[in-house]
CSV table of C-alpha atoms in Angstrom, one decimal:
chain,number,residue,atom,x,y,z
A,1,MET,CA,47.6,119.3,84.9
A,2,ILE,CA,50.4,121.6,83.8
A,3,GLN,CA,50.3,125.3,84.4
A,4,PHE,CA,52.7,128.1,84.1
A,5,PHE,CA,52.2,131.3,86.1
A,6,ASN,CA,54.3,134.2,84.9
A,7,ALA,CA,57.3,131.8,84.7
A,8,SER,CA,60.6,133.5,83.7
A,9,VAL,CA,64.0,132.1,83.2
A,10,GLU,CA,67.0,134.4,82.8
A,11,THR,CA,70.7,133.9,82.4
A,12,ASP,CA,73.4,136.6,82.2
A,13,ASN,CA,70.7,139.3,82.5
A,14,ARG,CA,68.9,138.0,79.4
A,15,PHE,CA,65.5,136.4,79.5
A,16,LEU,CA,65.4,132.9,78.0
A,17,LEU,CA,61.7,132.8,78.9
A,18,GLN,CA,59.6,135.8,80.1
A,19,ASP,CA,56.3,135.7,81.9
A,20,ILE,CA,55.1,132.5,80.5
A,21,ASN,CA,51.5,131.7,81.2
A,22,LEU,CA,50.4,128.3,79.8
A,23,LYS,CA,47.9,125.6,80.6
A,24,ILE,CA,48.0,122.1,79.2
A,25,THR,CA,45.1,119.9,80.2
A,26,LYS,CA,44.8,116.2,80.6
A,27,GLY,CA,45.1,114.2,77.3
A,28,GLU,CA,45.8,117.3,75.2
A,29,PHE,CA,48.2,117.3,72.2
A,30,VAL,CA,50.1,120.6,71.9
A,31,TYR,CA,52.8,121.7,69.4
A,32,LEU,CA,55.5,124.1,70.6
A,33,ILE,CA,57.1,125.9,67.8
A,34,GLY,CA,59.6,128.7,67.5
A,35,LYS,CA,63.0,129.5,66.0
A,36,THR,CA,66.2,127.9,67.3
A,37,GLY,CA,67.1,129.6,70.6
A,38,SER,CA,63.6,130.8,71.2
A,39,GLY,CA,63.3,128.9,74.4
A,40,LYS,CA,61.5,125.7,73.4
A,41,THR,CA,63.9,123.3,75.2
A,42,THR,CA,64.0,125.6,78.2
A,43,LEU,CA,60.2,125.5,78.5
A,44,LEU,CA,60.3,121.7,78.3
A,45,ARG,CA,63.1,121.6,81.0
A,46,LEU,CA,60.9,123.6,83.3
A,47,ILE,CA,58.2,120.9,83.1
A,48,TYR,CA,60.4,118.1,84.1
A,49,MET,CA,62.2,120.5,86.5
A,50,ASP,CA,65.6,120.1,85.1
A,51,LEU,CA,65.5,123.9,85.5
A,52,LEU,CA,63.5,126.0,88.0
A,53,PRO,CA,62.0,129.4,87.0
A,54,LYS,CA,63.7,132.4,88.4
A,55,LYS,CA,60.3,134.1,88.7
A,56,GLY,CA,56.8,132.8,88.7
A,57,ASN,CA,55.7,129.2,89.2
A,58,VAL,CA,55.2,126.0,87.2
A,59,ILE,CA,52.8,123.4,88.4
A,60,VAL,CA,53.0,119.9,87.1
A,61,ASP,CA,50.5,117.5,88.5
A,62,ARG,CA,50.7,117.9,92.3
A,63,PHE,CA,54.2,119.4,92.2
A,64,SER,CA,54.9,123.1,92.3
A,65,SER,CA,58.3,124.5,91.2
A,66,SER,CA,58.2,127.0,94.1
A,67,SER,CA,57.8,124.4,96.8
A,68,ILE,CA,59.2,121.1,95.3
A,69,ARG,CA,62.0,119.5,97.3
A,70,ARG,CA,65.0,118.0,95.6
A,71,LYS,CA,63.9,114.5,96.7
A,72,GLN,CA,60.6,114.9,95.0
A,73,ILE,CA,61.9,115.7,91.6
A,74,PRO,CA,62.5,112.0,90.7
A,75,LEU,CA,58.9,111.3,91.6
A,76,LEU,CA,57.7,114.0,89.3
A,77,ARG,CA,59.9,112.7,86.4
A,78,ARG,CA,58.2,109.3,86.7
A,79,LYS,CA,55.0,111.0,85.6
A,80,VAL,CA,56.6,112.9,82.7
A,81,GLY,CA,58.1,111.0,79.7
A,82,VAL,CA,60.8,112.8,77.7
A,83,VAL,CA,62.2,112.0,74.2
A,84,PHE,CA,64.8,113.9,72.3
A,85,GLN,CA,66.0,114.4,68.8
A,86,ASP,CA,69.2,112.4,69.5
A,87,PHE,CA,67.2,109.5,71.1
A,88,LYS,CA,69.7,109.2,74.1
A,89,LEU,CA,69.7,105.4,74.0
A,90,LEU,CA,72.2,103.2,75.8
A,91,ARG,CA,74.4,101.7,73.0
A,92,ASP,CA,75.7,99.0,75.2
A,93,ARG,CA,72.4,97.2,75.8
A,94,ASN,CA,69.7,95.8,73.6
A,95,VAL,CA,66.2,97.2,72.9
A,96,PHE,CA,64.6,95.3,75.8
A,97,ASP,CA,67.2,96.5,78.3
A,98,ASN,CA,67.0,100.1,77.1
A,99,VAL,CA,63.3,100.1,77.9
A,100,ALA,CA,63.6,98.0,81.0
A,101,PHE,CA,66.3,100.4,82.3
A,102,ALA,CA,63.6,103.0,83.0
A,103,LEU,CA,61.7,100.6,85.2
A,104,ARG,CA,64.8,99.1,86.9
A,105,VAL,CA,66.2,102.4,88.1
A,106,VAL,CA,62.9,103.2,89.8
A,107,GLY,CA,63.0,99.9,91.6
A,108,SER,CA,60.1,98.2,89.8
A,109,PRO,CA,59.7,94.4,90.5
A,110,ARG,CA,61.2,92.1,87.9
A,111,ARG,CA,58.0,90.5,86.9
A,112,LYS,CA,56.3,93.8,86.3
A,113,ILE,CA,59.3,95.0,84.3
A,114,LYS,CA,59.1,92.1,81.8
A,115,SER,CA,55.4,92.5,81.1
A,116,ARG,CA,55.5,96.3,80.9
A,117,VAL,CA,58.5,96.3,78.6
A,118,LEU,CA,56.8,93.8,76.2
A,119,SER,CA,53.6,95.9,76.4
A,120,VAL,CA,55.2,99.2,75.4
A,121,LEU,CA,57.4,97.5,72.8
A,122,THR,CA,54.3,96.1,71.2
A,123,GLN,CA,52.7,99.6,71.4
A,124,VAL,CA,55.6,101.1,69.5
A,125,GLY,CA,55.7,98.2,67.0
A,126,LEU,CA,59.1,96.9,68.0
A,127,HIS,CA,58.3,93.8,70.0
A,128,HIS,CA,60.0,91.6,67.4
A,129,ARG,CA,63.2,93.7,67.6
A,130,ARG,CA,63.6,93.5,71.4
A,131,TYR,CA,67.0,91.6,71.3
A,132,GLN,CA,68.6,93.9,68.7
A,133,MET,CA,71.2,96.5,69.6
A,134,PRO,CA,70.1,100.1,69.0
A,135,ASP,CA,72.9,100.7,66.4
A,136,LYS,CA,71.4,98.0,64.2
A,137,LEU,CA,68.1,99.9,63.9
A,138,SER,CA,67.0,102.7,61.7
A,139,GLY,CA,66.6,106.3,63.1
A,140,GLY,CA,62.8,105.9,63.2
A,141,GLU,CA,63.1,102.6,65.1
A,142,GLN,CA,65.5,104.1,67.6
A,143,GLN,CA,63.1,107.0,68.2
A,144,ARG,CA,60.4,104.4,68.8
A,145,ILE,CA,62.6,102.8,71.5
A,146,ALA,CA,63.1,106.2,73.1
A,147,ILE,CA,59.3,106.7,73.1
A,148,ALA,CA,58.8,103.2,74.5
A,149,ARG,CA,61.3,104.0,77.3
A,150,ALA,CA,59.5,107.3,78.0
A,151,LEU,CA,56.2,105.4,78.3
A,152,ALA,CA,57.5,102.6,80.5
A,153,ASN,CA,56.5,104.4,83.7
A,154,GLU,CA,53.1,105.3,82.4
A,155,PRO,CA,53.5,109.1,82.4
A,156,PHE,CA,50.5,111.4,82.1
A,157,ILE,CA,52.4,113.6,79.6
A,158,LEU,CA,55.1,112.9,77.0
A,159,LEU,CA,57.4,115.8,76.2
A,160,ALA,CA,59.0,115.4,72.7
A,161,ASP,CA,61.9,117.7,71.9
A,162,GLU,CA,62.2,117.7,68.1
A,163,PRO,CA,61.5,114.0,67.9
A,164,SER,CA,61.5,113.9,64.1
A,165,GLY,CA,64.5,116.3,63.8
A,166,ASN,CA,66.9,113.5,62.7
A,167,LEU,CA,64.4,111.5,60.6
A,168,ASP,CA,63.3,111.4,57.0
A,169,PRO,CA,59.7,112.4,56.2
A,170,GLU,CA,58.4,108.8,56.1
A,171,ALA,CA,59.9,108.0,59.5
A,172,SER,CA,58.7,111.3,60.8
A,173,ASN,CA,55.1,110.5,59.8
A,174,GLY,CA,55.5,107.1,61.5
A,175,ILE,CA,56.5,108.8,64.7
A,176,LEU,CA,53.6,111.2,64.5
A,177,ASP,CA,51.2,108.3,63.9
A,178,LEU,CA,52.6,106.7,67.0
A,179,LEU,CA,52.3,109.9,69.1
A,180,GLU,CA,48.7,110.3,67.9
A,181,ASP,CA,48.0,106.7,69.0
A,182,ILE,CA,49.6,107.3,72.4
A,183,ASN,CA,47.6,110.5,72.8
A,184,ARG,CA,44.3,108.7,71.9
A,185,LYS,CA,45.1,106.3,74.8
A,186,GLY,CA,45.0,109.3,77.2
A,187,THR,CA,48.6,110.5,77.4
A,188,ALA,CA,49.0,114.2,76.8
A,189,ILE,CA,51.7,115.2,74.3
A,190,LEU,CA,53.8,118.4,74.2
A,191,MET,CA,56.0,118.3,71.1
A,192,ALA,CA,58.6,120.9,70.2
A,193,THR,CA,59.1,121.0,66.5
A,194,HIS,CA,60.3,122.9,63.4
A,195,ASN,CA,58.5,120.6,61.1
A,196,TYR,CA,55.5,122.7,60.0
A,197,ASN,CA,54.4,120.1,57.4
A,198,LEU,CA,53.8,117.6,60.2
A,199,ILE,CA,51.7,120.2,62.1
A,200,GLN,CA,49.6,120.8,59.0
A,201,LYS,CA,49.2,117.1,58.4
A,202,TYR,CA,48.4,116.3,62.1
A,203,PRO,CA,46.8,119.5,63.3
A,204,HIS,CA,46.5,120.3,67.1
A,205,ARG,CA,46.7,123.3,69.3
A,206,THR,CA,49.9,125.1,68.5
A,207,ILE,CA,51.8,127.6,70.7
A,208,MET,CA,54.8,129.6,69.6
A,209,LEU,CA,57.8,131.0,71.4
A,210,GLU,CA,59.3,134.2,70.1
A,211,ASP,CA,62.3,135.7,71.9
A,212,GLY,CA,61.3,133.9,75.1
A,213,LYS,CA,57.6,135.1,75.0
A,214,LEU,CA,54.7,132.8,74.4
A,215,ASN,CA,52.2,133.4,71.6
A,216,GLU,CA,49.1,131.3,72.0
A,217,ASN,CA,47.8,132.2,68.6
A,218,ALA,CA,50.6,131.0,66.5
A,219,LYS,CA,50.3,131.1,62.7
A,220,LEU,CA,52.4,128.9,60.5
A,221,ASN,CA,54.2,130.7,57.7
B,1,MET,CA,66.4,100.4,97.5
B,2,ASN,CA,67.7,97.1,96.2
B,3,PHE,CA,71.2,96.6,97.5
B,4,PHE,CA,71.8,93.7,95.2
B,5,TYR,CA,70.9,95.9,92.3
B,6,ILE,CA,73.7,98.3,93.3
B,7,ILE,CA,76.2,95.5,93.6
B,8,LYS,CA,75.2,93.9,90.4
B,9,GLU,CA,75.2,97.2,88.5
B,10,GLY,CA,78.6,98.1,90.1
B,11,ILE,CA,80.1,94.9,88.7
B,12,LEU,CA,78.3,95.2,85.4
B,13,GLY,CA,79.9,98.7,85.1
B,14,PHE,CA,83.2,96.9,84.8
B,15,LYS,CA,81.9,94.9,81.8
B,16,ARG,CA,80.2,97.8,80.1
B,17,ALA,CA,83.1,100.3,80.3
B,18,ARG,CA,85.8,97.7,80.1
B,19,LEU,CA,88.6,99.9,78.6
B,20,ALA,CA,88.0,102.9,80.8
B,21,VAL,CA,87.7,100.8,84.0
B,22,THR,CA,90.8,98.8,83.1
B,23,ILE,CA,92.8,102.0,82.6
B,24,SER,CA,91.4,103.4,85.9
B,25,VAL,CA,92.3,100.2,87.8
B,26,ILE,CA,95.9,100.3,86.4
B,27,SER,CA,96.3,104.0,87.3
B,28,ILE,CA,95.1,103.3,90.8
B,29,ALA,CA,97.5,100.3,91.1
B,30,LEU,CA,100.4,102.4,89.8
B,31,SER,CA,99.6,105.3,92.0
B,32,LEU,CA,99.4,103.1,95.1
B,33,VAL,CA,102.6,101.3,94.1
B,34,LEU,CA,104.3,104.7,94.2
B,35,VAL,CA,102.8,105.4,97.7
B,36,GLY,CA,103.8,101.9,98.8
B,37,ILE,CA,107.4,102.2,97.5
B,38,PHE,CA,107.7,105.5,99.3
B,39,ALA,CA,106.3,104.0,102.5
B,40,ILE,CA,108.8,101.1,102.4
B,41,VAL,CA,111.7,103.4,101.7
B,42,ALA,CA,110.7,105.7,104.5
B,43,GLN,CA,110.3,102.7,106.8
B,44,ASN,CA,113.8,101.5,106.0
B,45,MET,CA,115.2,104.9,106.4
B,46,ALA,CA,113.6,105.2,109.9
B,47,GLY,CA,115.1,101.7,110.6
B,48,VAL,CA,118.6,103.0,109.7
B,49,PHE,CA,118.2,105.9,112.1
B,50,GLN,CA,117.0,103.6,114.8
B,51,LYS,CA,120.1,101.6,114.3
B,52,PHE,CA,122.3,104.7,114.7
B,53,TYR,CA,120.4,105.6,117.8
B,54,ARG,CA,121.0,102.1,119.2
B,55,GLN,CA,124.7,102.7,118.8
B,56,VAL,CA,124.5,105.7,121.2
B,57,GLN,CA,126.2,104.5,124.3
B,58,LEU,CA,127.4,105.9,127.6
B,59,GLU,CA,130.7,104.6,129.0
B,60,VAL,CA,130.6,104.8,132.8
B,61,PHE,CA,134.1,104.4,134.1
B,62,ILE,CA,134.2,103.0,137.6
B,63,ASP,CA,136.6,102.8,140.5
B,64,PRO,CA,138.9,99.7,139.8
B,65,ALA,CA,138.9,99.1,143.6
B,66,LEU,CA,135.1,98.3,143.6
B,67,ALA,CA,134.2,94.7,144.6
B,68,ILE,CA,132.1,92.6,142.1
B,69,SER,CA,129.0,92.9,144.3
B,70,GLN,CA,129.3,96.7,144.3
B,71,VAL,CA,129.7,96.7,140.5
B,72,GLN,CA,126.6,94.6,140.2
B,73,LYS,CA,124.6,96.9,142.5
B,74,LEU,CA,125.7,99.9,140.4
B,75,GLN,CA,124.7,98.1,137.2
B,76,GLN,CA,121.3,97.3,138.6
B,77,LYS,CA,120.9,100.9,139.7
B,78,ILE,CA,121.7,102.2,136.2
B,79,GLN,CA,119.6,99.6,134.5
B,80,LYS,CA,116.5,100.7,136.4
B,81,HIS,CA,116.5,104.1,134.7
B,82,TYR,CA,113.8,104.5,132.0
B,83,LEU,CA,116.3,105.6,129.4
B,84,VAL,CA,118.3,102.4,129.7
B,85,ASP,CA,117.9,99.5,127.4
B,86,SER,CA,120.8,97.3,128.7
B,87,VAL,CA,124.1,97.5,130.6
B,88,ILE,CA,127.3,95.5,130.0
B,89,PHE,CA,130.2,95.3,132.3
B,90,VAL,CA,133.5,95.8,130.5
B,91,SER,CA,136.5,94.6,132.4
B,92,PRO,CA,140.0,96.2,131.9
B,93,GLU,CA,141.0,93.1,129.9
B,94,GLN,CA,138.0,93.4,127.6
B,95,ALA,CA,138.6,97.1,127.2
B,96,LEU,CA,142.2,96.4,126.3
B,97,SER,CA,141.3,93.8,123.7
B,98,GLU,CA,138.7,96.1,122.1
B,99,PHE,CA,141.3,98.9,122.0
B,100,GLU,CA,143.8,96.8,120.3
B,101,LYS,CA,141.2,95.6,117.9
B,102,ASP,CA,140.1,99.1,117.0
B,103,PHE,CA,143.5,100.8,116.9
B,104,GLY,CA,146.0,97.9,116.4
B,105,ALA,CA,148.4,99.2,119.1
B,106,ASP,CA,149.9,97.0,121.8
B,107,LEU,CA,149.4,99.2,124.9
B,108,VAL,CA,150.9,96.8,127.4
B,109,ALA,CA,154.1,96.6,125.4
B,110,VAL,CA,154.5,100.4,125.5
B,111,LEU,CA,153.3,101.1,129.1
B,112,ASP,CA,154.2,97.7,130.7
B,113,GLU,CA,150.7,97.7,132.2
B,114,ASN,CA,147.0,97.9,131.2
B,115,PRO,CA,146.0,101.6,131.8
B,116,LEU,CA,142.3,101.0,131.0
B,117,PRO,CA,139.8,101.1,133.9
B,118,PRO,CA,136.8,98.9,134.2
B,119,SER,CA,133.5,100.4,132.9
B,120,ILE,CA,129.8,99.8,132.5
B,121,ARG,CA,128.6,100.3,129.0
B,122,VAL,CA,125.1,101.7,129.0
B,123,ILE,CA,123.0,101.2,125.8
B,124,LEU,CA,120.1,103.6,125.6
B,125,LYS,CA,116.6,102.8,124.5
B,126,SER,CA,116.3,103.5,120.8
B,127,GLY,CA,114.6,106.7,119.8
B,128,GLU,CA,116.0,108.8,122.7
B,129,SER,CA,117.5,111.7,121.0
B,130,ARG,CA,117.0,114.6,123.4
B,131,ILE,CA,120.6,115.6,124.3
B,132,THR,CA,119.5,117.5,127.4
B,133,VAL,CA,117.6,114.5,128.8
B,134,ILE,CA,120.7,112.3,128.2
B,135,GLN,CA,122.9,114.9,129.8
B,136,ASP,CA,120.7,115.1,132.9
B,137,PHE,CA,121.0,111.3,133.1
B,138,VAL,CA,124.8,111.5,132.7
B,139,GLY,CA,124.9,114.0,135.6
B,140,GLU,CA,122.8,111.7,137.7
B,141,ILE,CA,125.1,108.7,137.1
B,142,LYS,CA,128.1,110.8,138.0
B,143,THR,CA,126.7,111.2,141.5
B,144,PHE,CA,126.6,107.5,142.1
B,145,ASP,CA,129.2,106.0,144.4
B,146,GLY,CA,132.1,104.3,142.6
B,147,VAL,CA,131.6,106.2,139.4
B,148,ASP,CA,134.8,108.0,138.2
B,149,ASP,CA,133.6,109.5,135.0
B,150,VAL,CA,130.9,109.2,132.2
B,151,VAL,CA,131.7,109.6,128.6
B,152,PHE,CA,128.9,110.5,126.2
B,153,GLN,CA,129.3,111.2,122.5
B,154,THR,CA,127.2,114.4,122.2
B,155,GLU,CA,128.4,115.2,118.7
B,156,ILE,CA,127.3,111.9,117.3
B,157,ILE,CA,123.8,112.4,118.6
B,158,LYS,CA,123.7,115.9,117.3
B,159,LEU,CA,124.7,114.6,113.9
B,160,ILE,CA,122.1,111.8,113.9
B,161,ASN,CA,119.4,114.3,115.1
B,162,GLU,CA,120.3,116.7,112.3
B,163,TYR,CA,120.2,114.0,109.6
B,164,SER,CA,117.0,112.4,111.0
B,165,LEU,CA,115.3,115.8,111.0
B,166,ILE,CA,116.3,116.4,107.4
B,167,GLY,CA,115.1,112.8,106.7
B,168,ILE,CA,111.7,113.5,108.3
B,169,ILE,CA,111.2,116.8,106.5
B,170,VAL,CA,112.2,115.3,103.1
B,171,SER,CA,110.1,112.2,103.7
B,172,ILE,CA,107.0,114.2,104.7
B,173,SER,CA,107.4,116.5,101.7
B,174,ILE,CA,107.9,113.6,99.2
B,175,GLY,CA,105.3,111.5,100.9
B,176,LEU,CA,102.7,114.2,100.8
B,177,THR,CA,103.5,115.1,97.2
B,178,ILE,CA,103.3,111.5,96.1
B,179,PHE,CA,100.0,111.0,98.0
B,180,ILE,CA,98.5,114.2,96.5
B,181,ILE,CA,99.5,113.1,93.0
B,182,ALA,CA,98.2,109.6,93.6
B,183,THR,CA,94.9,111.0,94.9
B,184,LEU,CA,94.5,113.4,92.0
B,185,LEU,CA,95.3,110.7,89.5
B,186,ILE,CA,92.8,108.3,91.0
B,187,PHE,CA,90.1,111.0,91.3
B,188,ASN,CA,90.7,112.0,87.7
B,189,THR,CA,90.7,108.5,86.2
B,190,ILE,CA,87.5,107.6,88.1
B,191,ARG,CA,86.0,110.9,87.0
B,192,LEU,CA,86.8,110.0,83.4
B,193,THR,CA,85.1,106.7,83.6
B,194,ILE,CA,82.0,108.4,85.0
B,195,TYR,CA,82.2,111.2,82.4
B,196,ALA,CA,82.2,108.6,79.7
B,197,ARG,CA,78.8,107.5,80.9
B,198,ARG,CA,77.2,110.8,81.6
B,199,THR,CA,74.4,109.9,79.1
B,200,LEU,CA,73.6,107.0,81.4
B,201,ILE,CA,73.3,109.4,84.4
B,202,GLU,CA,71.2,111.8,82.3
B,203,ILE,CA,68.8,109.1,81.3
B,204,MET,CA,68.6,107.8,84.8
B,205,LYS,CA,67.6,111.3,86.0
B,206,LEU,CA,65.1,111.7,83.2
B,207,VAL,CA,63.2,108.5,84.0
B,208,GLY,CA,63.0,109.4,87.7
B,209,ALA,CA,65.8,107.4,89.4
B,210,THR,CA,66.5,108.8,92.8
B,211,ASN,CA,70.0,110.3,93.4
B,212,PHE,CA,70.8,107.4,95.7
B,213,PHE,CA,69.8,104.9,93.0
B,214,ILE,CA,72.0,106.8,90.5
B,215,LYS,CA,75.0,107.1,92.7
B,216,GLY,CA,74.9,103.6,94.2
B,217,PRO,CA,76.3,101.6,91.2
B,218,PHE,CA,78.9,104.3,90.4
B,219,ILE,CA,80.1,104.4,94.0
B,220,MET,CA,80.2,100.6,94.2
B,221,GLU,CA,82.1,100.6,90.9
B,222,GLY,CA,84.6,103.2,92.3
B,223,ILE,CA,85.0,101.0,95.5
B,224,PHE,CA,85.7,98.0,93.3
B,225,GLN,CA,88.2,99.9,91.2
B,226,GLY,CA,90.0,101.1,94.3
B,227,LEU,CA,89.9,97.6,95.7
B,228,PHE,CA,91.2,95.9,92.6
B,229,GLY,CA,93.8,98.6,92.0
B,230,SER,CA,95.1,98.3,95.5
B,231,LEU,CA,95.2,94.5,95.4
B,232,ILE,CA,97.3,94.7,92.2
B,233,ALA,CA,99.6,97.3,94.0
B,234,PHE,CA,99.8,94.9,97.0
B,235,GLY,CA,100.8,92.0,94.7
B,236,LEU,CA,103.4,94.1,92.9
B,237,LEU,CA,104.9,95.5,96.1
B,238,TRP,CA,104.9,92.1,97.9
B,239,ILE,CA,106.6,90.3,95.0
B,240,SER,CA,109.2,93.1,94.6
B,241,ASN,CA,109.9,93.2,98.3
B,242,TYR,CA,110.3,89.5,98.4
B,243,PHE,CA,112.9,89.5,95.6
B,244,ILE,CA,114.7,92.6,97.0
B,245,LYS,CA,114.9,91.0,100.4
B,246,GLY,CA,116.5,88.0,98.7
B,247,ILE,CA,119.3,90.3,97.4
B,248,PHE,CA,119.7,92.7,100.3
B,249,ALA,CA,119.1,90.9,103.5
B,250,THR,CA,119.3,94.1,105.6
B,251,ILE,CA,116.1,95.4,104.0
B,252,LEU,CA,113.4,95.5,106.7
B,253,ALA,CA,110.4,93.3,106.3
B,254,VAL,CA,107.2,95.2,105.4
B,255,PRO,CA,104.6,94.7,108.2
B,256,TYR,CA,101.3,93.4,107.0
B,257,GLN,CA,99.6,96.6,108.5
B,258,TYR,CA,101.2,98.5,105.6
B,259,TYR,CA,99.4,96.4,103.1
B,260,VAL,CA,96.1,96.7,105.0
B,261,ILE,CA,96.5,100.5,105.1
B,262,LEU,CA,97.4,100.5,101.3
B,263,ILE,CA,94.3,98.5,100.4
B,264,SER,CA,92.1,100.7,102.7
B,265,ILE,CA,93.5,103.8,101.0
B,266,GLY,CA,92.6,102.4,97.6
B,267,VAL,CA,89.0,101.6,98.7
B,268,VAL,CA,88.5,105.0,100.3
B,269,LEU,CA,89.9,106.9,97.4
B,270,GLY,CA,87.8,104.8,95.0
B,271,PHE,CA,84.7,105.6,97.1
B,272,LEU,CA,85.5,109.4,97.4
B,273,GLY,CA,86.5,109.7,93.8
B,274,SER,CA,83.3,108.2,92.5
B,275,TYR,CA,81.1,109.9,95.1
B,276,PHE,CA,82.3,113.4,94.1
B,277,SER,CA,82.4,112.7,90.4
B,278,VAL,CA,78.9,111.4,90.2
B,279,ASN,CA,77.6,114.2,92.4
B,280,LYS,CA,78.7,116.7,89.8
B,281,TYR,CA,76.0,115.4,87.5
B,282,LEU,CA,73.2,115.4,90.1
B,283,LYS,CA,72.3,119.0,90.7
B,284,TYR,CA,68.6,118.2,90.0
């Protein structure tokens, strides 16, 4: 489903990622850990092809970084959901419209938009808050909206870049419970995190980036 | 691709980024007012030069012994030339009265007779400023039967040519400068309105919107900004021109084509400004 073959990214003659080989299979839950600047975000960007490797190849579903055309990148991104530490919500529209936005911009029919939005909002437990503005919600709730938006187009994998980075422990646990639930329903999860407590509480395959190199047998200190 | 979606989002963009868009529309309006004012001034300046050129006349002095029919034939012959706008016969009496009006002297009282010969006054078509061409024409007239002499004010034309050349160079320099400033200002303000919503573009990219779907609403919004800005500029220019004409009757009326061009410039700059600005965020 996702495979890296000796993928390298460099900038100013310095490797951000070096010879990465990685395979994530369907429905898997994987943690990506590493120090700040170790290349976690860069690796995620390679998956949704916001960045293309300088060397090697990244295969995501039926798309290959070495042969993908610019026009195909939006099609790839409809199959990959992404959430960030800072939520990236649109402050000028309510919860419903934030989620519906992901469907509108890909040209989904109106009827489908309504039912799909209500469905994902129910899944993240915010159906009752659909007419609230994001700023009126807690951090945990805002992250849930971001997750709902990422799920709107039914991706096969959800990339989460420090999704609990701005949340208190209780809200973080809530997000992990939600991600576990999403994963149980068949969506693969790749979560970049610093929060080792969460990894211990919700154990899954953990990979580590150290100075741009991947260590498949990461040990938590 | 839903065209109505793009129109709707383009209009909603106004609502969502009210302050930024308002500032942008006002900037576009003021920039275009500058362009418009300059165009009107330049048009009036060109009008003044045209007026000067219309005053360029040839005085063809003719043999006093010519019969009226011969004078008329000569007039027709001159009138046929492509440089000529109109010809007027000036009798010795008319010439005398004009002389007395211009100089206040009573020639007949001094000389006991009217010394002024009859002439044909030739008014050239406006815009003809090539001295050599006029001189060739003067030479041609001199060969006509019954023509004694032709007087042509070369120095005046030289002077008008000199000043109109300066006028053209100054106008083009100022015009280009104003246009470049207006374009940069419009591009920058539109860029700022798009920069303020870069998160929106980022999210659109993340959820898989095609570049065309991302660009569409922004370009539509840019076009609307350009349109509204230029309509405001049109209103301001039209009103001020109306009042100024009331005060200075000699001011030339602004042809409606000027306003059409102004509005088109607004729309095109709005389109280009938004197109290039939004493209900046769409590498992948």
